[in-house]
mmCIF file of C-alpha atoms in Angstrom:
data_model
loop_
_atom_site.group_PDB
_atom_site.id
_atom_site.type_symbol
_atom_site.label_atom_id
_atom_site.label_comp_id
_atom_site.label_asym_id
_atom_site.label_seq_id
_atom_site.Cartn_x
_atom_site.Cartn_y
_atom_site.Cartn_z
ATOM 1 C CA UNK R 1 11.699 217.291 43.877
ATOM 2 C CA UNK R 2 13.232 214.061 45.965
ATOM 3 C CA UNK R 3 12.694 210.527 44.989
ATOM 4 C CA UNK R 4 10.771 208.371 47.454
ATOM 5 C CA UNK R 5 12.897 205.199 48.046
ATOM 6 C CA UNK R 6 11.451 202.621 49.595
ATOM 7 C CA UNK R 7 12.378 199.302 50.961
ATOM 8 C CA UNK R 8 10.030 196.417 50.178
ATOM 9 C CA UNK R 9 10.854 192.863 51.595
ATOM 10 C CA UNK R 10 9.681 190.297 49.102
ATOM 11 C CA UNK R 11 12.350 187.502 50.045
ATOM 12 C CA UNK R 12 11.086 183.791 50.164
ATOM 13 C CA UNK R 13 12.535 181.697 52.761
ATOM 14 C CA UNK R 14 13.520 177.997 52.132
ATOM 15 C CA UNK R 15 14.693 175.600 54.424
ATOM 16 C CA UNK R 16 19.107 175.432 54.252
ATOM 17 C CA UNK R 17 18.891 172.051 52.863
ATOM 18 C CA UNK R 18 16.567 172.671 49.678
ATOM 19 C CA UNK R 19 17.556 175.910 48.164
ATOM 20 C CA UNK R 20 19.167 176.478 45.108
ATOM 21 C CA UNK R 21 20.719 178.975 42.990
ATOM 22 C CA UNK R 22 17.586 178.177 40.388
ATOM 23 C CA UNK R 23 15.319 179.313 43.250
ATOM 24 C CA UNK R 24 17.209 182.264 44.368
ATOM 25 C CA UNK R 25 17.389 183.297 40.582
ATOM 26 C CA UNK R 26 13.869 182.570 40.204
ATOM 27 C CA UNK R 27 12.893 184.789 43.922
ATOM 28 C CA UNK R 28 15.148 187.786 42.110
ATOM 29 C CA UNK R 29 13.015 187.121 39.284
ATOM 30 C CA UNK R 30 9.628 187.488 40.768
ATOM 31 C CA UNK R 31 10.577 189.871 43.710
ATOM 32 C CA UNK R 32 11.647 192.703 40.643
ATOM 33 C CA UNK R 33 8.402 191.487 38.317
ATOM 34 C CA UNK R 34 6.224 193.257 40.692
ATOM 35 C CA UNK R 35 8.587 196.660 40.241
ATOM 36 C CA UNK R 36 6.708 198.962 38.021
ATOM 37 C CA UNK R 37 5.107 202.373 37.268
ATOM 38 C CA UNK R 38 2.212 203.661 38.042
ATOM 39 C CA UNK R 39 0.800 202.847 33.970
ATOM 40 C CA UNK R 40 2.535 199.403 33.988
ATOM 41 C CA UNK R 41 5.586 199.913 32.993
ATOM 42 C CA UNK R 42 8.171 197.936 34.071
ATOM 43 C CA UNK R 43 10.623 199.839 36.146
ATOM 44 C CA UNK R 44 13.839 197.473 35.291
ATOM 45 C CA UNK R 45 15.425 196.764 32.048
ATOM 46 C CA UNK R 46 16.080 193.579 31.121
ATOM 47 C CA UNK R 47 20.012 193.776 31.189
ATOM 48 C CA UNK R 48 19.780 195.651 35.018
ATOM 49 C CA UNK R 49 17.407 192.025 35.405
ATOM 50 C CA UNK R 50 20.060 189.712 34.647
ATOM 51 C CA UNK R 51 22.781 191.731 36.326
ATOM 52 C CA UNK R 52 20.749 190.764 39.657
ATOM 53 C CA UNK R 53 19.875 187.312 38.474
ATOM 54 C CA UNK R 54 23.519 186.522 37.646
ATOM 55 C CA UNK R 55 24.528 187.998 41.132
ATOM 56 C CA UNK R 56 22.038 186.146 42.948
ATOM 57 C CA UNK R 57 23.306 182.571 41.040
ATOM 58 C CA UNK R 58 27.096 183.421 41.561
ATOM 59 C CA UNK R 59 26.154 184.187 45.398
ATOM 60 C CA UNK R 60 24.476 181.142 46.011
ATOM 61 C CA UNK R 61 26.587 178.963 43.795
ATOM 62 C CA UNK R 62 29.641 179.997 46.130
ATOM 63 C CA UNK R 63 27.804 179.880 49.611
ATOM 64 C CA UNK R 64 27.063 175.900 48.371
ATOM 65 C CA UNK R 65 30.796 175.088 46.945
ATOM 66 C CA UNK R 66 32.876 177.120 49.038
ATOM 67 C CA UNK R 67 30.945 177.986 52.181
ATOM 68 C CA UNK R 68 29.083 174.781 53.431
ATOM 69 C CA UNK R 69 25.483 175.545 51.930
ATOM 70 C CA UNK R 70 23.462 178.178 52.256
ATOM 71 C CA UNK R 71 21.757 179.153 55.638
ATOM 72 C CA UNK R 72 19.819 182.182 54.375
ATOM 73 C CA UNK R 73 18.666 183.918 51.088
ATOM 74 C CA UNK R 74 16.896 187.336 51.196
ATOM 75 C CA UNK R 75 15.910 189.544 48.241
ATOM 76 C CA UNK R 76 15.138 193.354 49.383
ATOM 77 C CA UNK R 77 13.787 196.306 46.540
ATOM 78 C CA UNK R 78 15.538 199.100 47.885
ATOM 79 C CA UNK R 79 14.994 202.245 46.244
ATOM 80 C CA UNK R 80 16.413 201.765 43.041
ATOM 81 C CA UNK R 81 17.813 198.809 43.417
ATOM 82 C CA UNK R 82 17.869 194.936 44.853
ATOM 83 C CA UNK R 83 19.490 193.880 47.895
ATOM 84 C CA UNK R 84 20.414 190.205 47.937
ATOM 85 C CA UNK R 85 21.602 188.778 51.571
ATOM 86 C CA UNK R 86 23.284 185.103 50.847
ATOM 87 C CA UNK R 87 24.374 183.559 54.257
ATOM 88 C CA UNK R 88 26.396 180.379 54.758
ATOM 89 C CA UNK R 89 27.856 177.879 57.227
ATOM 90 C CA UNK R 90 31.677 179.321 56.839
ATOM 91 C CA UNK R 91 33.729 182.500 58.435
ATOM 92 C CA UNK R 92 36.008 182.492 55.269
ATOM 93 C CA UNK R 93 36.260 185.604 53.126
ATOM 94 C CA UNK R 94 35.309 184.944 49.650
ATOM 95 C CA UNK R 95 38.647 185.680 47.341
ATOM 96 C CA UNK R 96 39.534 186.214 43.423
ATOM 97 C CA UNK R 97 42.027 183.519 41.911
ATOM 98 C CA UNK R 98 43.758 184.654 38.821
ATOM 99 C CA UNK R 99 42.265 183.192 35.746
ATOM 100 C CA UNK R 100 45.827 180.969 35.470
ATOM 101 C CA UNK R 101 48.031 178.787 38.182
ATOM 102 C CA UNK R 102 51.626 179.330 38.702
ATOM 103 C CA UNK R 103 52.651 177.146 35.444
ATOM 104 C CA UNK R 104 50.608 179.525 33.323
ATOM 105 C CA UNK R 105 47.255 176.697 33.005
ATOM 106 C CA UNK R 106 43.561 178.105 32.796
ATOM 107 C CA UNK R 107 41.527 177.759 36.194
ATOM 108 C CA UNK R 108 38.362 175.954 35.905
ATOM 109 C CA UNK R 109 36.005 178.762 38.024
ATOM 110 C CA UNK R 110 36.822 181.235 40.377
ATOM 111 C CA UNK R 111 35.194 183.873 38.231
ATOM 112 C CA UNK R 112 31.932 184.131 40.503
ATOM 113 C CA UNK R 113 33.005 187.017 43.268
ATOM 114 C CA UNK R 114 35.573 189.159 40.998
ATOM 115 C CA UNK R 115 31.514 188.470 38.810
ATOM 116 C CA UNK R 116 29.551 189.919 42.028
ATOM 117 C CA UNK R 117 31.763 192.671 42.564
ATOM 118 C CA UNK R 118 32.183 194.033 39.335
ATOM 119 C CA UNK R 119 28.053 194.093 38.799
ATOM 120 C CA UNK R 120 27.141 194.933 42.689
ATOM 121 C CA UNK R 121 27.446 198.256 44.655
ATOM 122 C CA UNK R 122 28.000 198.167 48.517
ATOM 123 C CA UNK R 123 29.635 194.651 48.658
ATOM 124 C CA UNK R 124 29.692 193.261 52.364
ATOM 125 C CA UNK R 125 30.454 190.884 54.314
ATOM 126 C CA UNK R 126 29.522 189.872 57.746
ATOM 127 C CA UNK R 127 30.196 187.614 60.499
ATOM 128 C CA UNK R 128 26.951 185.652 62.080
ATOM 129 C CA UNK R 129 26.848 185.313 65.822
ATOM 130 C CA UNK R 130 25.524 181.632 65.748
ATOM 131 C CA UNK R 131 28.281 181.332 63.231
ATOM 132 C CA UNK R 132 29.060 181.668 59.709
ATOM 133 C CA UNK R 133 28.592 184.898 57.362
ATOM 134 C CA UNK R 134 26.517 186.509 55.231
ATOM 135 C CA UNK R 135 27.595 188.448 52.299
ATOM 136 C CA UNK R 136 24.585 191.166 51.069
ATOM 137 C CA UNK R 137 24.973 193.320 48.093
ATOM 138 C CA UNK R 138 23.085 195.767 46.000
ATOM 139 C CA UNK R 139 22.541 195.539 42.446
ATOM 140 C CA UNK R 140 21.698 198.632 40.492
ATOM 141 C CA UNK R 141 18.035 197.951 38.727
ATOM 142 C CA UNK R 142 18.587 201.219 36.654
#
């Protein structure tokens, strides 16, 4: 017997200026609330939950610090999973800093995309014809 995937667009859109990674934890939340079986159950544990939750913080968290805010914020069920779409203002690649500097010190952050690749499948990246990226991902919700 095959599965039936199917892709269900319950993303929120919020004007660039006044999203935050609260709300796109909070649309992750909601969008994956609605996800369950036919006699109620939910259909995502609650660790798979925070995986996506996490992801969708980290995401938005580094399109605000490191790519000059965010420009776009999608959440996607797909199939078994969540597909999260985070775009931003800047063409640079997002990149993992080792946890120390050259003289050995601890780095304050830089933990957010080794974070989002480590708990996301299908990591990409994308340039944006009026400019900018956007990075989507999917997170496992089994």
């Amino acid at each position: 017997m095959r599965d039936r995937h199917t892709t269900e667009t319950v993303a929120e859109r919020y004007a660039a200026d006044r999203y935050r990674p609260a709300d796109a934890r909070q649309a992750v939340e909601r969008a994956v609330a609605g996800r369950r079986d036919a006699d109620g159950t939910p259909r995502c544990d609650a660790a798979a939950l925070s995986d996506a939750v996490l992801v969708a913080s980290e995401l938005t968290t580094n399109a605000i610090l490191h790519g000059g805010g965010i420009t776009d914020f999608r959440v996607d069920l797909v199939g078994p999973g969540v597909r999260l779409s985070v775009s931003d203002r800047s063409h640079d690649l997002p990149v993992a800093v080792p946890p120390t500097d050259d003289r050995g010190r601890r780095r304050v952050g830089g933990r957010g995309w080794p974070i989002v690749c480590r708990l996301a499948h299908d990591v990409r990246v994308a340039d944006l014809p009026a400019g900018g990226k956007c990075i989507t991902v999917l997170v496992p919700l089994s």
